[in-house]
């Protein structure tokens, strides 16, 4: 690859890292072109699954401030750049890897936090943001303002939900996903409620 082409490839990868809320590094040795096409289709429009060159990816990751991939960039590498719900993407990769063991999930990063392959597997076991919001919307019919605020919450809550899962996993065992979800929900719901109280007090005065 000529030097200008390499520079362009590095710039493109750097932009992918910076514009994505998460990225998962995989090894695809032995997978066919048709299988890779099926994987891209399964991951959907919110994930860009791209075959990458290791040397260029190391440069791009460093430029983007991602330091967790260096030791993992060996062999045929491809990265799933996640623009949407990280839980959905993790489920898609996990399920495809179960059906196609030649796909190896090596590690990743979510909202700047490095993830091991085991942590990505745990992330895949959580309920998606869409499912959680649907459940919460049903439980919050009496508080429409809080529901609207929750639906507008940033995707980074997936990372906080995962962090809560990690914190509670050793102590709570199988009940950890539910406890983590409740903790994240409470953190999200409390803020709009407090703001609403302050606004009411201001109006009364």
JSON list of C-alpha atoms in Angstrom, two decimals:
[
{"chain": "A", "resi": 1, "resn": "UNK", "atom": "CA", "xyz": [0.00, 0.00, 0.00]},
{"chain": "A", "resi": 2, "resn": "UNK", "atom": "CA", "xyz": [1.41, 3.38, -1.04]},
{"chain": "A", "resi": 3, "resn": "UNK", "atom": "CA", "xyz": [2.14, 5.94, 1.67]},
{"chain": "A", "resi": 4, "resn": "UNK", "atom": "CA", "xyz": [-0.83, 8.26, 0.79]},
{"chain": "A", "resi": 5, "resn": "UNK", "atom": "CA", "xyz": [-3.15, 5.25, 0.84]},
{"chain": "A", "resi": 6, "resn": "UNK", "atom": "CA", "xyz": [-1.82, 4.17, 4.23]},
{"chain": "A", "resi": 7, "resn": "UNK", "atom": "CA", "xyz": [-2.32, 7.66, 5.63]},
{"chain": "A", "resi": 8, "resn": "UNK", "atom": "CA", "xyz": [-5.89, 7.69, 4.31]},
{"chain": "A", "resi": 9, "resn": "UNK", "atom": "CA", "xyz": [-6.59, 4.25, 5.81]},
{"chain": "A", "resi": 10, "resn": "UNK", "atom": "CA", "xyz": [-5.22, 5.33, 9.20]},
{"chain": "A", "resi": 11, "resn": "UNK", "atom": "CA", "xyz": [-7.30, 8.51, 9.12]},
{"chain": "A", "resi": 12, "resn": "UNK", "atom": "CA", "xyz": [-10.43, 6.52, 8.29]},
{"chain": "A", "resi": 13, "resn": "UNK", "atom": "CA", "xyz": [-9.82, 4.04, 11.12]},
{"chain": "A", "resi": 14, "resn": "UNK", "atom": "CA", "xyz": [-9.07, 6.84, 13.56]},
{"chain": "A", "resi": 15, "resn": "UNK", "atom": "CA", "xyz": [-12.36, 8.49, 12.65]},
{"chain": "A", "resi": 16, "resn": "UNK", "atom": "CA", "xyz": [-14.19, 5.17, 13.16]},
{"chain": "A", "resi": 17, "resn": "UNK", "atom": "CA", "xyz": [-12.72, 4.83, 16.66]},
{"chain": "A", "resi": 18, "resn": "UNK", "atom": "CA", "xyz": [-13.61, 8.41, 17.56]},
{"chain": "A", "resi": 19, "resn": "UNK", "atom": "CA", "xyz": [-17.13, 8.35, 16.15]},
{"chain": "A", "resi": 20, "resn": "UNK", "atom": "CA", "xyz": [-18.08, 5.00, 17.69]},
{"chain": "A", "resi": 21, "resn": "UNK", "atom": "CA", "xyz": [-19.23, 4.53, 21.27]},
{"chain": "A", "resi": 22, "resn": "UNK", "atom": "CA", "xyz": [-17.67, 1.07, 21.25]},
{"chain": "A", "resi": 23, "resn": "UNK", "atom": "CA", "xyz": [-15.47, -1.29, 19.24]},
{"chain": "A", "resi": 24, "resn": "UNK", "atom": "CA", "xyz": [-14.96, -5.06, 19.41]},
{"chain": "A", "resi": 25, "resn": "UNK", "atom": "CA", "xyz": [-11.83, -6.70, 18.00]},
{"chain": "A", "resi": 26, "resn": "UNK", "atom": "CA", "xyz": [-12.26, -10.15, 16.45]},
{"chain": "A", "resi": 27, "resn": "UNK", "atom": "CA", "xyz": [-10.20, -12.73, 14.61]},
{"chain": "A", "resi": 28, "resn": "UNK", "atom": "CA", "xyz": [-11.95, -14.24, 11.60]},
{"chain": "A", "resi": 29, "resn": "UNK", "atom": "CA", "xyz": [-9.38, -16.79, 10.43]},
{"chain": "A", "resi": 30, "resn": "UNK", "atom": "CA", "xyz": [-11.11, -19.49, 8.37]},
{"chain": "A", "resi": 31, "resn": "UNK", "atom": "CA", "xyz": [-14.41, -17.69, 7.85]},
{"chain": "A", "resi": 32, "resn": "UNK", "atom": "CA", "xyz": [-15.62, -17.45, 4.27]},
{"chain": "A", "resi": 33, "resn": "UNK", "atom": "CA", "xyz": [-16.60, -14.28, 2.47]},
{"chain": "A", "resi": 34, "resn": "UNK", "atom": "CA", "xyz": [-20.23, -15.42, 2.63]},
{"chain": "A", "resi": 35, "resn": "UNK", "atom": "CA", "xyz": [-20.02, -15.91, 6.41]},
{"chain": "A", "resi": 36, "resn": "UNK", "atom": "CA", "xyz": [-18.53, -12.45, 6.89]},
{"chain": "A", "resi": 37, "resn": "UNK", "atom": "CA", "xyz": [-21.33, -11.04, 4.77]},
{"chain": "A", "resi": 38, "resn": "UNK", "atom": "CA", "xyz": [-23.89, -12.82, 6.94]},
{"chain": "A", "resi": 39, "resn": "UNK", "atom": "CA", "xyz": [-22.22, -11.43, 10.07]},
{"chain": "A", "resi": 40, "resn": "UNK", "atom": "CA", "xyz": [-22.38, -7.87, 8.76]},
{"chain": "A", "resi": 41, "resn": "UNK", "atom": "CA", "xyz": [-26.04, -8.36, 7.93]},
{"chain": "A", "resi": 42, "resn": "UNK", "atom": "CA", "xyz": [-26.78, -9.81, 11.38]},
{"chain": "A", "resi": 43, "resn": "UNK", "atom": "CA", "xyz": [-25.10, -6.89, 13.15]},
{"chain": "A", "resi": 44, "resn": "UNK", "atom": "CA", "xyz": [-27.25, -4.35, 11.32]},
{"chain": "A", "resi": 45, "resn": "UNK", "atom": "CA", "xyz": [-26.79, -0.76, 10.24]},
{"chain": "A", "resi": 46, "resn": "UNK", "atom": "CA", "xyz": [-25.54, 0.49, 13.62]},
{"chain": "A", "resi": 47, "resn": "UNK", "atom": "CA", "xyz": [-22.36, -1.60, 13.42]},
{"chain": "A", "resi": 48, "resn": "UNK", "atom": "CA", "xyz": [-19.60, -1.28, 10.84]},
{"chain": "A", "resi": 49, "resn": "UNK", "atom": "CA", "xyz": [-17.73, -4.60, 10.75]},
{"chain": "A", "resi": 50, "resn": "UNK", "atom": "CA", "xyz": [-14.47, -3.92, 8.94]},
{"chain": "A", "resi": 51, "resn": "UNK", "atom": "CA", "xyz": [-11.47, -6.12, 8.13]},
{"chain": "A", "resi": 52, "resn": "UNK", "atom": "CA", "xyz": [-8.36, -4.17, 9.17]},
{"chain": "A", "resi": 53, "resn": "UNK", "atom": "CA", "xyz": [-4.59, -4.28, 8.86]},
{"chain": "A", "resi": 54, "resn": "UNK", "atom": "CA", "xyz": [-2.93, -4.69, 12.24]},
{"chain": "A", "resi": 55, "resn": "UNK", "atom": "CA", "xyz": [-0.08, -2.21, 11.77]},
{"chain": "A", "resi": 56, "resn": "UNK", "atom": "CA", "xyz": [-2.38, 0.56, 10.54]},
{"chain": "A", "resi": 57, "resn": "UNK", "atom": "CA", "xyz": [-4.93, -0.19, 13.24]},
{"chain": "A", "resi": 58, "resn": "UNK", "atom": "CA", "xyz": [-2.29, 0.16, 15.97]},
{"chain": "A", "resi": 59, "resn": "UNK", "atom": "CA", "xyz": [-1.48, 3.65, 14.68]},
{"chain": "A", "resi": 60, "resn": "UNK", "atom": "CA", "xyz": [-5.14, 4.63, 14.36]},
{"chain": "A", "resi": 61, "resn": "UNK", "atom": "CA", "xyz": [-6.03, 3.29, 17.81]},
{"chain": "A", "resi": 62, "resn": "UNK", "atom": "CA", "xyz": [-3.16, 5.23, 19.36]},
{"chain": "A", "resi": 63, "resn": "UNK", "atom": "CA", "xyz": [-4.23, 8.41, 17.55]},
{"chain": "A", "resi": 64, "resn": "UNK", "atom": "CA", "xyz": [-7.78, 7.89, 18.85]},
{"chain": "A", "resi": 65, "resn": "UNK", "atom": "CA", "xyz": [-6.61, 7.26, 22.41]},
{"chain": "A", "resi": 66, "resn": "UNK", "atom": "CA", "xyz": [-7.47, 3.54, 22.40]},
{"chain": "A", "resi": 67, "resn": "UNK", "atom": "CA", "xyz": [-4.66, 1.63, 24.09]},
{"chain": "A", "resi": 68, "resn": "UNK", "atom": "CA", "xyz": [-6.26, -1.74, 24.79]},
{"chain": "A", "resi": 69, "resn": "UNK", "atom": "CA", "xyz": [-5.89, -3.23, 21.31]},
{"chain": "A", "resi": 70, "resn": "UNK", "atom": "CA", "xyz": [-2.11, -3.24, 20.88]},
{"chain": "A", "resi": 71, "resn": "UNK", "atom": "CA", "xyz": [-1.40, -6.65, 22.39]},
{"chain": "A", "resi": 72, "resn": "UNK", "atom": "CA", "xyz": [-4.46, -8.19, 20.69]},
{"chain": "A", "resi": 73, "resn": "UNK", "atom": "CA", "xyz": [-3.73, -7.17, 17.11]},
{"chain": "A", "resi": 74, "resn": "UNK", "atom": "CA", "xyz": [-2.36, -10.44, 15.79]},
{"chain": "A", "resi": 75, "resn": "UNK", "atom": "CA", "xyz": [-3.59, -12.65, 12.98]},
{"chain": "A", "resi": 76, "resn": "UNK", "atom": "CA", "xyz": [-6.48, -11.78, 10.62]},
{"chain": "A", "resi": 77, "resn": "UNK", "atom": "CA", "xyz": [-8.29, -8.95, 12.42]},
{"chain": "A", "resi": 78, "resn": "UNK", "atom": "CA", "xyz": [-11.67, -7.31, 11.96]},
{"chain": "A", "resi": 79, "resn": "UNK", "atom": "CA", "xyz": [-13.32, -4.70, 14.17]},
{"chain": "A", "resi": 80, "resn": "UNK", "atom": "CA", "xyz": [-16.99, -4.13, 14.87]},
{"chain": "A", "resi": 81, "resn": "UNK", "atom": "CA", "xyz": [-17.37, -0.36, 15.26]},
{"chain": "A", "resi": 82, "resn": "UNK", "atom": "CA", "xyz": [-20.56, 0.19, 17.28]},
{"chain": "A", "resi": 83, "resn": "UNK", "atom": "CA", "xyz": [-22.70, 3.29, 16.67]},
{"chain": "A", "resi": 84, "resn": "UNK", "atom": "CA", "xyz": [-25.86, 2.02, 18.36]},
{"chain": "A", "resi": 85, "resn": "UNK", "atom": "CA", "xyz": [-26.74, -0.13, 21.37]},
{"chain": "A", "resi": 86, "resn": "UNK", "atom": "CA", "xyz": [-23.59, -1.93, 22.54]},
{"chain": "A", "resi": 87, "resn": "UNK", "atom": "CA", "xyz": [-25.65, -4.69, 24.18]},
{"chain": "A", "resi": 88, "resn": "UNK", "atom": "CA", "xyz": [-27.34, -5.53, 20.87]},
{"chain": "A", "resi": 89, "resn": "UNK", "atom": "CA", "xyz": [-23.99, -5.56, 19.06]},
{"chain": "A", "resi": 90, "resn": "UNK", "atom": "CA", "xyz": [-22.44, -7.79, 21.74]},
{"chain": "A", "resi": 91, "resn": "UNK", "atom": "CA", "xyz": [-25.36, -10.21, 21.46]},
{"chain": "A", "resi": 92, "resn": "UNK", "atom": "CA", "xyz": [-24.99, -10.34, 17.68]},
{"chain": "A", "resi": 93, "resn": "UNK", "atom": "CA", "xyz": [-21.27, -11.09, 17.88]},
{"chain": "A", "resi": 94, "resn": "UNK", "atom": "CA", "xyz": [-21.72, -13.62, 20.70]},
{"chain": "A", "resi": 95, "resn": "UNK", "atom": "CA", "xyz": [-24.51, -15.49, 18.89]},
{"chain": "A", "resi": 96, "resn": "UNK", "atom": "CA", "xyz": [-22.61, -15.56, 15.59]},
{"chain": "A", "resi": 97, "resn": "UNK", "atom": "CA", "xyz": [-19.48, -16.84, 17.35]},
{"chain": "A", "resi": 98, "resn": "UNK", "atom": "CA", "xyz": [-21.52, -19.65, 18.94]},
{"chain": "A", "resi": 99, "resn": "UNK", "atom": "CA", "xyz": [-22.78, -20.74, 15.53]},
{"chain": "A", "resi": 100, "resn": "UNK", "atom": "CA", "xyz": [-19.41, -20.09, 13.85]},
{"chain": "A", "resi": 101, "resn": "UNK", "atom": "CA", "xyz": [-16.59, -20.91, 16.31]},
{"chain": "A", "resi": 102, "resn": "UNK", "atom": "CA", "xyz": [-13.97, -19.64, 13.87]},
{"chain": "A", "resi": 103, "resn": "UNK", "atom": "CA", "xyz": [-14.98, -16.11, 14.87]},
{"chain": "A", "resi": 104, "resn": "UNK", "atom": "CA", "xyz": [-12.96, -15.27, 17.99]},
{"chain": "A", "resi": 105, "resn": "UNK", "atom": "CA", "xyz": [-13.91, -12.25, 20.11]},
{"chain": "A", "resi": 106, "resn": "UNK", "atom": "CA", "xyz": [-10.61, -10.95, 21.48]},
{"chain": "A", "resi": 107, "resn": "UNK", "atom": "CA", "xyz": [-11.57, -7.80, 23.36]},
{"chain": "A", "resi": 108, "resn": "UNK", "atom": "CA", "xyz": [-13.04, -4.38, 22.97]},
{"chain": "A", "resi": 109, "resn": "UNK", "atom": "CA", "xyz": [-13.65, -0.92, 24.30]},
{"chain": "A", "resi": 110, "resn": "UNK", "atom": "CA", "xyz": [-16.90, 0.75, 25.38]},
{"chain": "A", "resi": 111, "resn": "UNK", "atom": "CA", "xyz": [-17.15, 4.47, 26.15]},
{"chain": "A", "resi": 112, "resn": "UNK", "atom": "CA", "xyz": [-13.35, 4.47, 26.56]},
{"chain": "A", "resi": 113, "resn": "UNK", "atom": "CA", "xyz": [-13.34, 1.52, 28.97]},
{"chain": "A", "resi": 114, "resn": "UNK", "atom": "CA", "xyz": [-11.34, -1.57, 27.91]},
{"chain": "A", "resi": 115, "resn": "UNK", "atom": "CA", "xyz": [-13.32, -4.82, 27.83]},
{"chain": "A", "resi": 116, "resn": "UNK", "atom": "CA", "xyz": [-12.04, -8.38, 27.89]},
{"chain": "A", "resi": 117, "resn": "UNK", "atom": "CA", "xyz": [-13.73, -11.11, 25.83]},
{"chain": "A", "resi": 118, "resn": "UNK", "atom": "CA", "xyz": [-15.41, -12.37, 29.02]},
{"chain": "A", "resi": 119, "resn": "UNK", "atom": "CA", "xyz": [-16.76, -8.90, 29.80]},
{"chain": "A", "resi": 120, "resn": "UNK", "atom": "CA", "xyz": [-18.18, -8.64, 26.28]},
{"chain": "A", "resi": 121, "resn": "UNK", "atom": "CA", "xyz": [-19.92, -11.98, 26.86]},
{"chain": "A", "resi": 122, "resn": "UNK", "atom": "CA", "xyz": [-21.42, -10.60, 30.11]},
{"chain": "A", "resi": 123, "resn": "UNK", "atom": "CA", "xyz": [-22.50, -7.47, 28.27]},
{"chain": "A", "resi": 124, "resn": "UNK", "atom": "CA", "xyz": [-24.30, -9.67, 25.73]},
{"chain": "A", "resi": 125, "resn": "UNK", "atom": "CA", "xyz": [-26.29, -11.28, 28.57]},
{"chain": "A", "resi": 126, "resn": "UNK", "atom": "CA", "xyz": [-27.83, -7.94, 29.60]},
{"chain": "A", "resi": 127, "resn": "UNK", "atom": "CA", "xyz": [-31.16, -6.75, 28.29]},
{"chain": "A", "resi": 128, "resn": "UNK", "atom": "CA", "xyz": [-30.88, -4.26, 25.46]},
{"chain": "A", "resi": 129, "resn": "UNK", "atom": "CA", "xyz": [-31.55, -0.56, 26.05]},
{"chain": "A", "resi": 130, "resn": "UNK", "atom": "CA", "xyz": [-34.69, -0.88, 23.90]},
{"chain": "A", "resi": 131, "resn": "UNK", "atom": "CA", "xyz": [-36.10, -3.68, 26.08]},
{"chain": "A", "resi": 132, "resn": "UNK", "atom": "CA", "xyz": [-35.25, -1.85, 29.32]},
{"chain": "A", "resi": 133, "resn": "UNK", "atom": "CA", "xyz": [-36.86, 1.36, 28.10]},
{"chain": "A", "resi": 134, "resn": "UNK", "atom": "CA", "xyz": [-40.00, -0.50, 27.01]},
{"chain": "A", "resi": 135, "resn": "UNK", "atom": "CA", "xyz": [-40.31, -2.04, 30.48]},
{"chain": "A", "resi": 136, "resn": "UNK", "atom": "CA", "xyz": [-39.64, 1.28, 32.18]},
{"chain": "A", "resi": 137, "resn": "UNK", "atom": "CA", "xyz": [-42.12, 3.14, 30.01]},
{"chain": "A", "resi": 138, "resn": "UNK", "atom": "CA", "xyz": [-44.82, 0.73, 31.10]},
{"chain": "A", "resi": 139, "resn": "UNK", "atom": "CA", "xyz": [-43.90, 1.23, 34.74]},
{"chain": "A", "resi": 140, "resn": "UNK", "atom": "CA", "xyz": [-43.80, 5.01, 34.50]},
{"chain": "A", "resi": 141, "resn": "UNK", "atom": "CA", "xyz": [-47.18, 5.85, 32.99]},
{"chain": "A", "resi": 142, "resn": "UNK", "atom": "CA", "xyz": [-47.91, 8.09, 35.95]},
{"chain": "A", "resi": 143, "resn": "UNK", "atom": "CA", "xyz": [-44.75, 10.13, 35.34]},
{"chain": "A", "resi": 144, "resn": "UNK", "atom": "CA", "xyz": [-44.63, 11.01, 31.62]},
{"chain": "A", "resi": 145, "resn": "UNK", "atom": "CA", "xyz": [-41.97, 13.70, 32.06]},
{"chain": "A", "resi": 146, "resn": "UNK", "atom": "CA", "xyz": [-39.61, 11.19, 33.63]},
{"chain": "A", "resi": 147, "resn": "UNK", "atom": "CA", "xyz": [-40.29, 8.70, 30.84]},
{"chain": "A", "resi": 148, "resn": "UNK", "atom": "CA", "xyz": [-39.47, 11.30, 28.18]},
{"chain": "A", "resi": 149, "resn": "UNK", "atom": "CA", "xyz": [-36.24, 12.17, 29.96]},
{"chain": "A", "resi": 150, "resn": "UNK", "atom": "CA", "xyz": [-35.30, 8.50, 30.20]},
{"chain": "A", "resi": 151, "resn": "UNK", "atom": "CA", "xyz": [-35.86, 7.88, 26.51]},
{"chain": "A", "resi": 152, "resn": "UNK", "atom": "CA", "xyz": [-33.55, 10.80, 25.78]},
{"chain": "A", "resi": 153, "resn": "UNK", "atom": "CA", "xyz": [-30.79, 9.40, 28.00]},
{"chain": "A", "resi": 154, "resn": "UNK", "atom": "CA", "xyz": [-27.42, 8.92, 26.26]},
{"chain": "A", "resi": 155, "resn": "UNK", "atom": "CA", "xyz": [-26.25, 5.52, 25.07]},
{"chain": "A", "resi": 156, "resn": "UNK", "atom": "CA", "xyz": [-23.38, 5.67, 27.56]},
{"chain": "A", "resi": 157, "resn": "UNK", "atom": "CA", "xyz": [-25.88, 4.30, 30.10]},
{"chain": "A", "resi": 158, "resn": "UNK", "atom": "CA", "xyz": [-25.10, 0.89, 28.59]},
{"chain": "A", "resi": 159, "resn": "UNK", "atom": "CA", "xyz": [-21.60, 1.32, 29.95]},
{"chain": "A", "resi": 160, "resn": "UNK", "atom": "CA", "xyz": [-22.87, 2.35, 33.38]},
{"chain": "A", "resi": 161, "resn": "UNK", "atom": "CA", "xyz": [-25.24, -0.61, 33.36]},
{"chain": "A", "resi": 162, "resn": "UNK", "atom": "CA", "xyz": [-22.35, -2.92, 32.57]},
{"chain": "A", "resi": 163, "resn": "UNK", "atom": "CA", "xyz": [-20.24, -1.36, 35.29]},
{"chain": "A", "resi": 164, "resn": "UNK", "atom": "CA", "xyz": [-23.06, -1.92, 37.76]},
{"chain": "A", "resi": 165, "resn": "UNK", "atom": "CA", "xyz": [-23.26, -5.54, 36.65]},
{"chain": "A", "resi": 166, "resn": "UNK", "atom": "CA", "xyz": [-19.54, -6.01, 37.27]},
{"chain": "A", "resi": 167, "resn": "UNK", "atom": "CA", "xyz": [-19.80, -4.43, 40.72]},
{"chain": "A", "resi": 168, "resn": "UNK", "atom": "CA", "xyz": [-22.66, -6.65, 41.82]},
{"chain": "A", "resi": 169, "resn": "UNK", "atom": "CA", "xyz": [-21.74, -9.90, 40.07]},
{"chain": "A", "resi": 170, "resn": "UNK", "atom": "CA", "xyz": [-19.58, -11.49, 42.83]},
{"chain": "A", "resi": 171, "resn": "UNK", "atom": "CA", "xyz": [-22.08, -10.71, 45.59]},
{"chain": "A", "resi": 172, "resn": "UNK", "atom": "CA", "xyz": [-25.45, -11.20, 43.88]},
{"chain": "A", "resi": 173, "resn": "UNK", "atom": "CA", "xyz": [-24.71, -13.99, 41.39]},
{"chain": "A", "resi": 174, "resn": "UNK", "atom": "CA", "xyz": [-27.58, -14.71, 39.02]},
{"chain": "A", "resi": 175, "resn": "UNK", "atom": "CA", "xyz": [-29.63, -11.70, 40.18]},
{"chain": "A", "resi": 176, "resn": "UNK", "atom": "CA", "xyz": [-26.95, -9.20, 39.09]},
{"chain": "A", "resi": 177, "resn": "UNK", "atom": "CA", "xyz": [-28.52, -8.06, 35.78]},
{"chain": "A", "resi": 178, "resn": "UNK", "atom": "CA", "xyz": [-31.80, -7.18, 37.50]},
{"chain": "A", "resi": 179, "resn": "UNK", "atom": "CA", "xyz": [-30.04, -5.35, 40.35]},
{"chain": "A", "resi": 180, "resn": "UNK", "atom": "CA", "xyz": [-27.83, -3.47, 37.92]},
{"chain": "A", "resi": 181, "resn": "UNK", "atom": "CA", "xyz": [-30.80, -2.45, 35.81]},
{"chain": "A", "resi": 182, "resn": "UNK", "atom": "CA", "xyz": [-32.69, -1.20, 38.85]},
{"chain": "A", "resi": 183, "resn": "UNK", "atom": "CA", "xyz": [-29.69, 0.83, 40.05]},
{"chain": "A", "resi": 184, "resn": "UNK", "atom": "CA", "xyz": [-29.22, 2.43, 36.63]},
{"chain": "A", "resi": 185, "resn": "UNK", "atom": "CA", "xyz": [-32.93, 3.13, 36.29]},
{"chain": "A", "resi": 186, "resn": "UNK", "atom": "CA", "xyz": [-33.03, 4.84, 39.70]},
{"chain": "A", "resi": 187, "resn": "UNK", "atom": "CA", "xyz": [-30.03, 7.00, 38.85]},
{"chain": "A", "resi": 188, "resn": "UNK", "atom": "CA", "xyz": [-31.73, 8.09, 35.63]},
{"chain": "A", "resi": 189, "resn": "UNK", "atom": "CA", "xyz": [-35.17, 8.67, 37.09]},
{"chain": "A", "resi": 190, "resn": "UNK", "atom": "CA", "xyz": [-34.11, 10.65, 40.16]},
{"chain": "A", "resi": 191, "resn": "UNK", "atom": "CA", "xyz": [-32.51, 13.55, 38.28]},
{"chain": "A", "resi": 192, "resn": "UNK", "atom": "CA", "xyz": [-35.61, 14.67, 36.33]},
{"chain": "A", "resi": 193, "resn": "UNK", "atom": "CA", "xyz": [-37.76, 14.27, 39.44]},
{"chain": "A", "resi": 194, "resn": "UNK", "atom": "CA", "xyz": [-35.53, 16.57, 41.48]},
{"chain": "A", "resi": 195, "resn": "UNK", "atom": "CA", "xyz": [-35.45, 19.15, 38.73]},
{"chain": "A", "resi": 196, "resn": "UNK", "atom": "CA", "xyz": [-39.23, 19.07, 38.53]},
{"chain": "A", "resi": 197, "resn": "UNK", "atom": "CA", "xyz": [-39.52, 19.69, 42.28]},
{"chain": "A", "resi": 198, "resn": "UNK", "atom": "CA", "xyz": [-37.20, 22.68, 42.09]},
{"chain": "A", "resi": 199, "resn": "UNK", "atom": "CA", "xyz": [-39.22, 24.15, 39.20]},
{"chain": "A", "resi": 200, "resn": "UNK", "atom": "CA", "xyz": [-42.46, 23.71, 41.20]},
{"chain": "A", "resi": 201, "resn": "UNK", "atom": "CA", "xyz": [-40.95, 25.46, 44.21]},
{"chain": "A", "resi": 202, "resn": "UNK", "atom": "CA", "xyz": [-39.78, 28.35, 42.04]},
{"chain": "A", "resi": 203, "resn": "UNK", "atom": "CA", "xyz": [-43.26, 28.72, 40.54]},
{"chain": "A", "resi": 204, "resn": "UNK", "atom": "CA", "xyz": [-44.92, 28.74, 43.98]},
{"chain": "A", "resi": 205, "resn": "UNK", "atom": "CA", "xyz": [-42.61, 31.50, 45.23]}
]
